[in-house]
Structures are given as structure tokens and as C-alpha cells.
Amino acid sequence: VSPVRWMPLFSVTLDAYRNMVKDKIVAMPTKNQFKWSMLNLGKVEITCIYVTADTSIRASKKLGFVVGGTYTYQRALDMTSPSGSTYGHQIPYTPRVSGSGRFAVETPWIDVAYSLLWSGKRYSLFQNYAENRLPGYNDHSISASRTFKFKDKSLLISAEVLNFLNENYAIVKWFPMPGRSVRGTVSVRF
């Protein structure tokens, strides 16, 4: 927490760990979205570094900014059998690098925000061959919201444009994510 009045929040965290997992269960999709196979890996070694940074800045009483982001490096390797064809390979659907970012402008009239989710390449099968590689992706979204206060009640109205660049990507092979979409929300608190 920052003691500076114009920067009421400043936070940076760093987590690092190494896990040796026995009997790791990995879910794998089949050609049917509703049927997944569960596979047991005898030994998986996971090394991870996770970094976050968040800050808020008050430019004036009526204008503020919020900025933040995350970065993850994760190496999750199948170490079950040294003679196996997947020994030392990254386990499926686990990107080596991924992260997120966000930026918001806060005013008394409207709050506007931008967010980014991104993932590096990952593999759809246990063998880390080029034909099993899924490309990385980015998902950009923007939103605008306004809160109206009435005595002890509040009304929030918001609108979002998700994946506004309309990027085609699949987190899971054969199951594409939706393109650009718009969502509106109205909520009342009392």
C-alpha cells in the first residue's frame, strides 16, 4: 500500500514455486465438447513464476487511473518415464507464458476500462511436436459503466465489447472461442 496521497495503491507481488506432483490428473477433450478423457501422469515437475503489479493514481478529486497486470511463466513437464516418448514435454493446454493487463479511467460521470488476456503457445497433446502446437492468442475487451446513487440504493449500468478485435482463436483445439460480442448489464443494490 502506498502512503502517497495521489497514489493510494501501489502493489507488486512475486511468487515462485516448484512442485513435484505424483499422479497428476490431466483432462483432455475428445471430438465431442461434452466428453473429456481423464489421464493420470505418474510424475509432473512444475516450475512457476507469477508476477503481479497494480497501482491507482489520483490525478484530481474527479479523475483517477487504475493500471495493473500479471505475468506467469509455468513449466509443467511430464517426468513419468525417462524412456517414454513424452518425457520432459510440457503437459497439454498449459502455456509456458501467459498474462493479463488492465487500464481504467475513473470519473464521476463514467468509468472506462480496457483489458487484455494473452497466452503463449501450448500443445493439444502430450507430444510437443509442431503439429500439436496451438498458437498463442490475445483477447482485448473494453467497457464503460456509470453508477447512479439514490439515498441507500445504487444503480449500475454498464456496456462491454468483448474480443473487440474479433480475433479467431481456440483455447481448446477444435472449439473456437466467440468473436466480437457486446454485453450490457443493469444491476441494483439496496
GROMACS .gro file of C-alpha atoms in nm:
model
  190
    1VAL     CA    1   0.000   0.000   0.000
    2SER     CA    2   0.137   0.338  -0.098
    3PRO     CA    3   0.141   0.624   0.156
    4VAL     CA    4   0.136   0.883  -0.125
    5ARG     CA    5  -0.198   1.067  -0.147
    6TRP     CA    6  -0.201   1.083  -0.531
    7MET     CA    7  -0.115   0.712  -0.548
    8PRO     CA    8  -0.337   0.542  -0.288
    9LEU     CA    9  -0.243   0.194  -0.410
   10PHE     CA   10   0.085   0.052  -0.532
   11SER     CA   11   0.139  -0.321  -0.512
   12VAL     CA   12   0.386  -0.566  -0.665
   13THR     CA   13   0.395  -0.936  -0.584
   14LEU     CA   14   0.627  -1.213  -0.692
   15ASP     CA   15   0.551  -1.579  -0.630
   16ALA     CA   16   0.778  -1.861  -0.732
   17TYR     CA   17   0.740  -2.230  -0.664
   18ARG     CA   18   0.847  -2.574  -0.772
   19ASN     CA   19   0.613  -2.870  -0.730
   20MET     CA   20   0.679  -3.239  -0.777
   21VAL     CA   21   0.333  -3.387  -0.838
   22LYS     CA   22   0.261  -3.759  -0.825
   23ASP     CA   23  -0.045  -3.894  -1.006
   24LYS     CA   24  -0.134  -3.569  -1.185
   25ILE     CA   25  -0.476  -3.588  -1.349
   26VAL     CA   26  -0.497  -3.416  -1.689
   27ALA     CA   27  -0.831  -3.359  -1.864
   28MET     CA   28  -0.819  -3.396  -2.242
   29PRO     CA   29  -1.106  -3.307  -2.476
   30THR     CA   30  -1.228  -3.560  -2.729
   31LYS     CA   31  -1.404  -3.468  -3.052
   32ASN     CA   32  -1.723  -3.412  -2.852
   33GLN     CA   33  -1.725  -3.097  -2.641
   34PHE     CA   34  -1.914  -3.273  -2.359
   35LYS     CA   35  -1.689  -3.581  -2.332
   36TRP     CA   36  -1.340  -3.542  -2.192
   37SER     CA   37  -1.083  -3.809  -2.113
   38MET     CA   38  -0.906  -3.807  -1.778
   39LEU     CA   39  -0.545  -3.922  -1.790
   40ASN     CA   40  -0.313  -3.991  -1.500
   41LEU     CA   41   0.052  -3.888  -1.529
   42GLY     CA   42   0.277  -4.061  -1.280
   43LYS     CA   43   0.509  -3.767  -1.218
   44VAL     CA   44   0.497  -3.400  -1.323
   45GLU     CA   45   0.750  -3.131  -1.230
   46ILE     CA   46   0.609  -2.779  -1.223
   47THR     CA   47   0.818  -2.464  -1.201
   48CYS     CA   48   0.628  -2.137  -1.189
   49ILE     CA   49   0.697  -1.765  -1.153
   50TYR     CA   50   0.393  -1.538  -1.109
   51VAL     CA   51   0.426  -1.158  -1.101
   52THR     CA   52   0.151  -0.901  -1.043
   53ALA     CA   53   0.161  -0.523  -1.036
   54ASP     CA   54  -0.126  -0.287  -0.953
   55THR     CA   55  -0.148   0.085  -0.899
   56SER     CA   56  -0.411   0.354  -0.879
   57ILE     CA   57  -0.334   0.719  -0.945
   58ARG     CA   58  -0.549   1.015  -0.844
   59ALA     CA   59  -0.487   1.297  -1.093
   60SER     CA   60  -0.751   1.509  -0.917
   61LYS     CA   61  -1.057   1.464  -0.698
   62LYS     CA   62  -1.260   1.375  -1.005
   63LEU     CA   63  -1.008   1.185  -1.218
   64GLY     CA   64  -0.833   0.860  -1.139
   65PHE     CA   65  -0.647   0.587  -1.324
   66VAL     CA   66  -0.605   0.219  -1.241
   67VAL     CA   67  -0.328   0.018  -1.407
   68GLY     CA   68  -0.235  -0.343  -1.346
   69GLY     CA   69  -0.105  -0.660  -1.496
   70THR     CA   70   0.007  -1.016  -1.440
   71TYR     CA   71   0.272  -1.237  -1.594
   72THR     CA   72   0.304  -1.613  -1.549
   73TYR     CA   73   0.589  -1.839  -1.655
   74GLN     CA   74   0.498  -2.204  -1.597
   75ARG     CA   75   0.696  -2.509  -1.695
   76ALA     CA   76   0.492  -2.825  -1.629
   77LEU     CA   77   0.683  -3.126  -1.758
   78ASP     CA   78   0.587  -3.492  -1.778
   79MET     CA   79   0.867  -3.673  -1.592
   80THR     CA   80   0.692  -4.009  -1.559
   81SER     CA   81   0.918  -4.238  -1.759
   82PRO     CA   82   1.266  -4.146  -1.892
   83SER     CA   83   1.214  -4.395  -2.176
   84GLY     CA   84   0.868  -4.257  -2.267
   85SER     CA   85   0.801  -4.053  -2.581
   86THR     CA   86   0.666  -3.758  -2.379
   87TYR     CA   87   0.938  -3.745  -2.111
   88GLY     CA   88   1.032  -3.381  -2.048
   89HIS     CA   89   0.747  -3.245  -2.261
   90GLN     CA   90   0.513  -2.967  -2.148
   91ILE     CA   91   0.175  -3.112  -2.046
   92PRO     CA   92  -0.121  -3.034  -2.274
   93TYR     CA   93  -0.302  -2.699  -2.264
   94THR     CA   94  -0.050  -2.545  -2.024
   95PRO     CA   95   0.109  -2.239  -2.185
   96ARG     CA   96   0.467  -2.165  -2.091
   97VAL     CA   97   0.386  -1.792  -2.068
   98SER     CA   98   0.059  -1.605  -2.014
   99GLY     CA   99  -0.065  -1.286  -1.861
  100SER     CA  100  -0.316  -1.006  -1.842
  101GLY     CA  101  -0.326  -0.628  -1.835
  102ARG     CA  102  -0.583  -0.366  -1.746
  103PHE     CA  103  -0.619   0.009  -1.760
  104ALA     CA  104  -0.915   0.213  -1.635
  105VAL     CA  105  -1.011   0.578  -1.621
  106GLU     CA  106  -1.246   0.672  -1.336
  107THR     CA  107  -1.452   0.991  -1.341
  108PRO     CA  108  -1.772   1.099  -1.161
  109TRP     CA  109  -1.960   1.066  -1.492
  110ILE     CA  110  -1.833   0.742  -1.642
  111ASP     CA  111  -1.568   0.475  -1.586
  112VAL     CA  112  -1.395   0.333  -1.894
  113ALA     CA  113  -1.173   0.026  -1.886
  114TYR     CA  114  -0.957  -0.178  -2.122
  115SER     CA  115  -0.840  -0.533  -2.050
  116LEU     CA  116  -0.611  -0.777  -2.224
  117LEU     CA  117  -0.574  -1.152  -2.174
  118TRP     CA  118  -0.293  -1.328  -2.356
  119SER     CA  119  -0.146  -1.672  -2.376
  120GLY     CA  120   0.163  -1.811  -2.540
  121LYS     CA  121   0.166  -2.127  -2.746
  122ARG     CA  122   0.063  -2.457  -2.588
  123TYR     CA  123   0.018  -2.813  -2.705
  124SER     CA  124  -0.304  -3.007  -2.761
  125LEU     CA  125  -0.141  -3.346  -2.697
  126PHE     CA  126   0.138  -3.480  -2.478
  127GLN     CA  127   0.392  -3.483  -2.761
  128ASN     CA  128   0.537  -3.133  -2.807
  129TYR     CA  129   0.558  -3.155  -3.185
  130ALA     CA  130   0.482  -2.871  -3.426
  131GLU     CA  131   0.161  -3.038  -3.549
  132ASN     CA  132   0.025  -3.043  -3.190
  133ARG     CA  133   0.109  -2.678  -3.120
  134LEU     CA  134  -0.174  -2.430  -3.072
  135PRO     CA  135  -0.079  -2.068  -3.142
  136GLY     CA  136  -0.084  -1.804  -2.873
  137TYR     CA  137  -0.371  -1.559  -2.859
  138ASN     CA  138  -0.478  -1.216  -2.732
  139ASP     CA  139  -0.825  -1.114  -2.620
  140HIS     CA  140  -0.891  -0.739  -2.592
  141SER     CA  141  -1.204  -0.601  -2.425
  142ILE     CA  142  -1.334  -0.255  -2.338
  143SER     CA  143  -1.612  -0.145  -2.106
  144ALA     CA  144  -1.791   0.164  -1.986
  145SER     CA  145  -2.004   0.197  -1.674
  146ARG     CA  146  -2.185   0.451  -1.463
  147THR     CA  147  -2.323   0.424  -1.112
  148PHE     CA  148  -2.622   0.631  -1.000
  149LYS     CA  149  -2.682   0.669  -0.626
  150PHE     CA  150  -3.025   0.717  -0.468
  151LYS     CA  151  -3.017   0.752  -0.089
  152ASP     CA  152  -2.922   0.399   0.026
  153LYS     CA  153  -2.956   0.238  -0.320
  154SER     CA  154  -2.738   0.237  -0.629
  155LEU     CA  155  -2.797   0.156  -0.994
  156LEU     CA  156  -2.509   0.035  -1.211
  157ILE     CA  157  -2.535   0.046  -1.591
  158SER     CA  158  -2.250  -0.099  -1.795
  159ALA     CA  159  -2.170  -0.197  -2.151
  160GLU     CA  160  -1.883  -0.416  -2.271
  161VAL     CA  161  -1.733  -0.508  -2.606
  162LEU     CA  162  -1.558  -0.843  -2.561
  163ASN     CA  163  -1.285  -0.954  -2.802
  164PHE     CA  164  -1.330  -0.621  -2.981
  165LEU     CA  165  -1.055  -0.702  -3.234
  166ASN     CA  166  -1.263  -1.007  -3.333
  167GLU     CA  167  -0.960  -1.237  -3.313
  168ASN     CA  168  -1.024  -1.602  -3.402
  169TYR     CA  169  -0.864  -1.834  -3.150
  170ALA     CA  170  -0.923  -2.159  -2.967
  171ILE     CA  171  -0.818  -2.228  -2.610
  172VAL     CA  172  -0.902  -2.595  -2.669
  173LYS     CA  173  -0.835  -2.745  -3.012
  174TRP     CA  174  -1.149  -2.774  -3.233
  175PHE     CA  175  -1.353  -2.546  -3.004
  176PRO     CA  176  -1.320  -2.185  -3.123
  177MET     CA  177  -1.396  -1.901  -2.886
  178PRO     CA  178  -1.663  -1.647  -2.981
  179GLY     CA  179  -1.567  -1.347  -3.190
  180ARG     CA  180  -1.663  -0.992  -3.102
  181SER     CA  181  -1.964  -0.967  -2.874
  182VAL     CA  182  -2.146  -0.694  -2.684
  183ARG     CA  183  -2.290  -0.728  -2.335
  184GLY     CA  184  -2.496  -0.487  -2.128
  185THR     CA  185  -2.565  -0.508  -1.756
  186VAL     CA  186  -2.804  -0.328  -1.523
  187SER     CA  187  -2.782  -0.401  -1.151
  188VAL     CA  188  -2.947  -0.251  -0.845
  189ARG     CA  189  -2.807  -0.262  -0.491
  190PHE     CA  190  -3.029  -0.195  -0.193
   0.00000   0.00000   0.00000
